[in-house]
Each structure stands twice: as C-alpha cells, then as structure tokens.
Amino acid sequence: MKITFTINGKPATVDVDGHTPLLWVVRDMLNLKGTKFGCGKAACGACTLHVDGEAVRSCSYPVKYAEGKRVTTIEGLSEGDQLHPVQQAWEEEVVPQCGYCQPGFMMATAAMLEKIPNPTDDDIDKNIVNICRCATYYRMRKAIHKAAKIKAANG
Amino acid sequence: MSRNNKPKSKSRRKFLIRGGLGTIGLLALGTYVFRNSIRRSMYELGETMVVPYSGTGTEANLWFEMTKDNKVILHSPKVEMGQGTFTGFAQIVADELDVDIKQIIVKAAETATGIVDGMSTGGSLSVAQLFQPLREMAATMREKIKQEGAKKMGVDAAFIKTADGVLSAGGKTMKYAEAVADVSDWSLPDTPELRPVSSYKFVGKPVKRIDLRAKIVGEPIFGLDAEMPNMLHAAVIRPEHVGSSLKSADTSAAEKMPGVVKIIEKDGWIGVVANSFPEALAAKNKIKVDWDIPKTWTEESLREYLKIGEGAKMITQKEGSELDPDDGDVISLEFTSPIGAHAQIEPNGAVASVKDGEVTVILSTQVIGVTQNQVAEALGIDKGKVNIIGTYLGGGFGRRLNTDHAVHAALMSQEVGKPVKYIFTRKEEFQNDAFRPPTHHIVKGKLNGQGQLDSLEHHYASGDVAMNSVIFPSAMNSMMGSDVGAMRGGNIMYNKIPNHRAVQWHKTLPFATSFWRSLGLLANTFAIESFVDEMAMKAGKSPVDFRLAMLGDEEHQNRIRKVIEEAAAKSNYSDKASGNRAMGFAASVDAGAPCAQVVEVSVVDNQIKVEKVTCVFDCGLAVNPDQVIAQCEGSIIMGISASLHEKMTLKDGRLFPIIYGPYDMALMKNSPKEIDVHLIQGVDIPLPVGEPPLGPIGAAIGNAVRRITGKRLTDLPMVLG
Ligand code: FES
Ligand code: FES
C-alpha cells in the first residue's frame, strides 16, 4: 500500500506492506541510518524516533499508522548546523562511548523535555528507560539536566 | 553509507614506515615448548603484561596518508569499540607530528591496506600497545616531511620549525601536504629523539572524542549501517537448543512468502535471502525445523558438570603450604556466578559481496585478520582476494571476536550472485552468543593469633574464556595448561600472606563461552574480596587496615596500597552501617592496573541500590583522562548490572531469556547518581583502562549489603529475600 507522511519536514511516499515496521522504512527505504535496530521488540529503545512529537519505538510501529503524520529522526533533530539543546548537552558532557544507543536516548530525551521542561532525577528514571550497554547513564543524567537548562535559556 | 564493493587498490599515496614495532611470536611459539617456564610467563602475561602489537604491515608500513587539504589519515589496525581508542591515537600522532588534532582522521584499516592486527582489538590494550610505536612513527614522519620541505624551500632542514601541519623557516611557510606532494622515495630518516610526554599538547589532556559529532548527529558509521549496491537482505536459522544440530527442515511455506529470493540450506544453518529484512524475517518464521538434540541440558546438569574438582586442574599460584582439610580453624565460603550475555546493542551482522572471485565483507569485528582467514577458508578463495572492512562497533565487550556471520553472509552472497546483508535477531544474539562462562569458587582461609590471614586459597572452576578461542587457538591449550582468561583476577594479590594459592578447574561447556569484558576478573574478585571482607569482620578489623597489612613491600604492592589508601580517604570510608545504608570496600589488580572502589549502598524492601561509588584507579599515564574516567563510569555501571541484575539460565535445553527486559540489565534508575573517579599515575606508560575498573564493584556491593543486613551474599547476581 502507498503511505504518505513527512520525514524531517519533507514529504515522503512509500509503497510497502502496511505492517512493515517504520524502523525499516526509515532505515532501508528512506536511507536514514541514524535510527538503530537493537531488538525489534520494543525492549531497548535504540529505534526511538518521533511521530507527531511523541517518542515511539519504531521497530514495533507499523508504518501504516504514520499515514499523514510528522516523523522526525535524529537526522532531523538539529536545524541545519544548529544542534538541538539535547545534542549540545550530549556533546558538552561527552556522553557517547560506542554511540550506538545514543540517537534513541537523545530522541527519548528531546520528547520528554517537551512535556517536562525541567525534569527531576525521578522524572528521568521513569521516562528514560532505553538501554545503553556501555552504561553511559551517569553522563546522560548530567546531560539531560544540562539540556533542560540550555532549552530554557533559548526560550 | 554506500561502498564500492571492490577491494581498494593499494596505490594510494601514503607514508611508508619501516620497522618500529616489536613483534612477538606469541602464537608462533609452538606446542613443543610445553614447559613450566613458558606457562609461568603466560600467566604473567595474562596478569600483568601489555602484549606488544603483533600484526602484519610492520615491515613496510602503510599507516599514514596525507590528503590534499593537509589532513593526516591514520589507518588504524585497531577498531573503535567505544573506549575512545581512536581519540587516543589521534592525540599521540598530533603531538609528535605537530599537527592539530582536528587535522587527523582515524580510520580502521581494511585488510587490503596490508595492516592486519595479528591478535584482536581487545583486552583494553589498544592505546597501551600502540603508544610507543605511534610516537616513534609520527616523529620519524615529521623528520621526513621536514627533509622534503627543506629541499623545496631551499633551506636547511635543521632550521625548519613545525606546527599545525605547516613548515616554516626564514619567513617562508609550506604545508605538509605540499612538501610531500610528489615524493617517490619513502626511505626514512632515523627516528629522532622523542619529546618528553610532559611537553605534549594533547596527550594527557581531556581532549574531546574525535568521533563525538558523528555519534551525536547519527552518522552511518556502524557495521549494520553499511550497504552495497543491489544488496539483498538475509535472516538465518541457527540451533536454539544447546548442542543440537539440524536434522531436516520444511521450507515450502517460506518459499511462497513475498519478497523471498532464495532459501539456502547449509551445514547446520538455513539462510533466507529476501528483498527486505522484514520479508526475510517473516519467511524465516514459516520454516519448520526438526532438530537433533542429543542431551537436554538444564541449570542443574550444568552446575553438576562445572564445579570444583571436575575437569582439568591447574595450580595458577603457589606460595607456602596448602591448607589442611582437617584443620578446624579453616573458614571457607562458596561462591557462584551465572552465564552472562554480551547484550551489546548493535546486533551482529555483515554485508558481503562475492563477485568474480573477489570478496568484500563490511562488519563490526574485533578480529579483522581472523575474519579474513575464516571467509577465505570457507569460500576456498585466496586470502589476498578477501577484503574485510571494519567499521565502528556498536559495542564490543568481546562479542565481536566471533564473526562466523561474515562467513554466512559471504556464502549467501555467493549463492544469489548479489551482495547480501545479514542481521542477527535479538533472539539469535541471546541464544547463540559466546557467553561469559558460569563459575564456581571456594575460598578458604585461616587467621593467625594476631587476626591476620595466615593462609588464603582461591579454588575456581570456569568454562572456556581464552581457551579454544579464535585468538588463542586450541593448539595453545596444551601449552598454557590453564585458561589465562578465566584466570584474570583469580590469583591472590596480597603477597604478604605467608601461604596463598590459586587453583583452577577447567572444562569446555556444551555451548560457546568466550571473552566478556574483564574476563574472569569480575567473578574472581567477587569471590576473593567478599571472603577477605568476611575475614576482616571475623578478625574485628577495619577492612582497609586488614588489607593494607597483607601487602608486601614490592613496587607493585605499593601501587595497590596507594589505591586502597586513597579510596578510603576520598570516600571517608567507614565500616559502620547507619540505618539501611552502609559502605562497602573492595580492590583488585588487573593487567598491572590496580583499582579500589568504595560503594554506598541502601537497602529498601530487599532492593539493593548503589547510591554512590568512589573509584581510585592507577591507570599509568592517562592519554585522555576524561575518557579513562568515562571507562571507569561505564565499567562500574556494567559491573553493577552484572552483580545485581544479569543472568542467563538453561531451561529444557535452551538458554533464556531471549530478549532485553527479561534479561534484566541496569537502567538509568539503577545507576548511581554520584561516581567519583580519581586517577593515579603509578607508572609512566599507559595501562589498559577498559576492564580493570570492573573488578572490585561486585564485592564492594556485597560487602556493603553484609553490613546492612548481616547477610553474606555469595551468588551473582546478588538478590535479597
Ligand atoms: S529496536 Fe526497537 S526497542 Fe529495541
Ligand atoms: S554508548 Fe554504547 S550502547 Fe550506549
């Protein structure tokens, strides 16, 4: 079936089985490789992207539900060279190690900050439930608090 | 990332480097040297030594490449798994070559460049191994560029100054790229005297990772991001039951599934090649397989199989006399650790193209040379026609030492005549991992009249770690006698205990086991340091003083003393619990790098929570202190995960769980909010940093829990209630 949505602000139409996970459409048909495959069962968060601003685990999100919606991936989080506050904070705190899980964490964090602009440690524990095997959680927590500050300062 | 699938030609303009690297014939020693002195040196190697780089491409080396826009590409024999290795290399090269760090690009060398690491990227050794060779090569290269520039500029090389990739003399300047643009004679000058490390601008400083931006904007740098033109996608069926093999399969339903190109039955596995990965997966699920299962393994039968007193025995340490089993004053505790999964987030996989007798495989691998050999052998194609391209790794931890999937992908490409990309499902990852072997430990000791340990013995049983692995082939088994990987952290580090020994029992398990970050260190330290803590309590002494009194006067012992004293001081260590909180102390030494940790733990409703960790680590020269600290933070939380959460279980012949979540791992909420790391430079060379900080954490947690609850937890993962 034909499915139309916007991807990082640009229109896209794909002709594919509607049950295909959005992850594979984004990675293999639209060639945006920043969204990662980790488990395929909504259990790790590596594939997190935004659908209409909500964080979604795209490995378990049939593409047909994206019809008419706005899909944003890590490639669309920054505006040109201007990094998103979350990315700025991540860079300042030097969070990534292997880096594989990081786009998913940054997308989950960016979505959380839209709802909870100034999260407490508890908010972070409850909302950021992706898995990082390099265990960069300590720096991530610092980066999340910093991102909230940068975002607030930007207005 | 679209890649040309032809092996690249070797004719790119490069700096040629001669010599400079010590090659040791570790694997070439041969089995005839079956003598104790060799065994001993193998132990020391496992325990304390940094193994020199041993690979090909060392005689007429092809490590550096200069680009037209005055950048230097370093072709690295090691890959970047996340430890910041490439950044460390860039710092070292920048300082001796006199270029800015921004002018350096580090790439994993393809096998076609001629640089093939003989061992692996592992053991946290990369920076430690290549520190000296890289300094020498970069300094030599700087002299060569000066000589060439001198000819063109018409000045004496002795008057040329170098900075930021530019030569200058007598008011004239010239970029490096220009100086070497048409050089054909790459004979090199002698290596100049190296600069003192203290004069370096980049080495020793917390330089930001050179791969930081790529990882923040989501660039396609990983193995699974690779593509080739006209590529197809594949999924594979592998045995689910331990020790089982393929009897027969019904693929008729799968063949009719949309997008299926070909179903390939091979020896022991079935490949499904389709137009897309979801289609390959859907078809795979329609295949009915009949397995031959000779024995149904369970957790109980495994524990019966792997235990002290069974298998090959090897005394890995022996000082003074053995404890008398009938001595009533001997205290003994038993410990266990479970099967551990690597669970790296990027699943394994490979993109392969076999065409006109040439093979290219792109993948995340820690053993590019081994991968090349395996592919060449399986396809019966000359090694020279097989190019392996290593990418950034979405986590290594030892998992990328086994790359049979490169062979699978290549065989499937050969069958369909097109490039094939094969990706593991998470279930395959969990059931077909080369696991951290389970272990069994008995620690025994005896106090003297002054409340000091008179004897300490560590008996431990483990499956394969280094033995039978691709980097220590089975020919090494008879030579080593014991498994040097399982032995990591297994020997007693307190030299002053009059009688101490360590005894290893080894068996090969019915499922693959191998290296897992820090190898035996985590479980061995858990057992020994928990026991030492128990003995300190029994003696009525502070666990810090108790430990210090057991250390000898040698230099190595003094370095352990230092981390223990510092950790106690920095954390304000107290061995008294207050309410539901207490501190726990533990120390270890791995690869010559001592580490001591103090944890603050709380227990609420039987839930163990690590609130704060103080870590003092003697890492030698920290090439990048910020990244050494990052390795400590990561090791500590990964260690918490292994100590309090993770466990694979054998049930009805199969390994479970098969997905994250049920395979419980530390998440954000389980991570301490404070991690205070202090680095000590006990020696002036860089030591391995990615694994030693994993040592003390498990025991430190257990020791804290003991003080809060009175219970001595002896099984990993530790659970209360
Ligand atoms: S890949 Fe989607 S949650 Fe793991
Ligand atoms: S940085 Fe490696 S998995 Fe998170």
mmCIF file of C-alpha atoms in Angstrom, chain A residues 52-103:
data_model
loop_
_atom_site.group_PDB
_atom_site.id
_atom_site.type_symbol
_atom_site.label_atom_id
_atom_site.label_comp_id
_atom_site.label_asym_id
_atom_site.label_seq_id
_atom_site.Cartn_x
_atom_site.Cartn_y
_atom_site.Cartn_z
ATOM 1 C CA ASP A 52 3.919 13.906 15.731
ATOM 2 C CA GLY A 53 6.330 14.832 18.506
ATOM 3 C CA GLU A 54 5.776 11.672 20.561
ATOM 4 C CA ALA A 55 8.655 9.280 21.246
ATOM 5 C CA VAL A 56 7.901 5.998 19.504
ATOM 6 C CA ARG A 57 9.806 2.708 19.330
ATOM 7 C CA SER A 58 9.757 2.413 15.579
ATOM 8 C CA CYS A 59 10.704 -1.284 15.425
ATOM 9 C CA SER A 60 7.232 -2.072 16.720
ATOM 10 C CA TYR A 61 5.276 0.676 14.962
ATOM 11 C CA PRO A 62 3.605 -0.427 11.711
ATOM 12 C CA VAL A 63 4.287 2.138 9.024
ATOM 13 C CA LYS A 64 0.585 2.418 8.126
ATOM 14 C CA TYR A 65 -0.018 4.314 11.371
ATOM 15 C CA ALA A 66 2.373 7.027 10.197
ATOM 16 C CA GLU A 67 -0.007 7.990 7.386
ATOM 17 C CA GLY A 68 -0.373 11.761 7.333
ATOM 18 C CA LYS A 69 1.876 12.268 10.349
ATOM 19 C CA ARG A 70 5.167 14.027 11.049
ATOM 20 C CA VAL A 71 8.090 11.661 11.551
ATOM 21 C CA THR A 72 11.332 13.068 12.960
ATOM 22 C CA THR A 73 14.586 11.146 13.284
ATOM 23 C CA ILE A 74 17.945 12.065 14.831
ATOM 24 C CA GLU A 75 18.942 13.481 11.421
ATOM 25 C CA GLY A 76 16.078 15.958 11.706
ATOM 26 C CA LEU A 77 16.548 16.857 15.368
ATOM 27 C CA SER A 78 19.059 19.599 14.628
ATOM 28 C CA GLU A 79 18.232 22.505 12.411
ATOM 29 C CA GLY A 80 20.990 22.615 9.846
ATOM 30 C CA ASP A 81 24.222 23.082 11.741
ATOM 31 C CA GLN A 82 22.384 24.257 14.848
ATOM 32 C CA LEU A 83 22.339 21.289 17.191
ATOM 33 C CA HIS A 84 19.257 20.636 19.314
ATOM 34 C CA PRO A 85 19.777 21.515 23.017
ATOM 35 C CA VAL A 86 19.871 17.797 23.792
ATOM 36 C CA GLN A 87 22.643 17.250 21.264
ATOM 37 C CA GLN A 88 24.523 20.283 22.557
ATOM 38 C CA ALA A 89 24.363 18.958 26.098
ATOM 39 C CA TRP A 90 25.378 15.488 24.937
ATOM 40 C CA GLU A 91 28.399 16.985 23.211
ATOM 41 C CA GLU A 92 29.385 19.116 26.196
ATOM 42 C CA GLU A 93 29.198 16.161 28.575
ATOM 43 C CA VAL A 94 30.929 13.814 26.071
ATOM 44 C CA VAL A 95 28.263 11.172 26.616
ATOM 45 C CA PRO A 96 28.698 8.606 23.814
ATOM 46 C CA GLN A 97 31.046 5.672 24.057
ATOM 47 C CA CYS A 98 30.294 3.199 21.267
ATOM 48 C CA GLY A 99 27.456 5.570 20.371
ATOM 49 C CA TYR A 100 25.021 3.008 19.011
ATOM 50 C CA CYS A 101 22.238 3.579 21.537
ATOM 51 C CA GLN A 102 22.694 7.336 21.669
ATOM 52 C CA PRO A 103 20.285 8.533 18.936
#
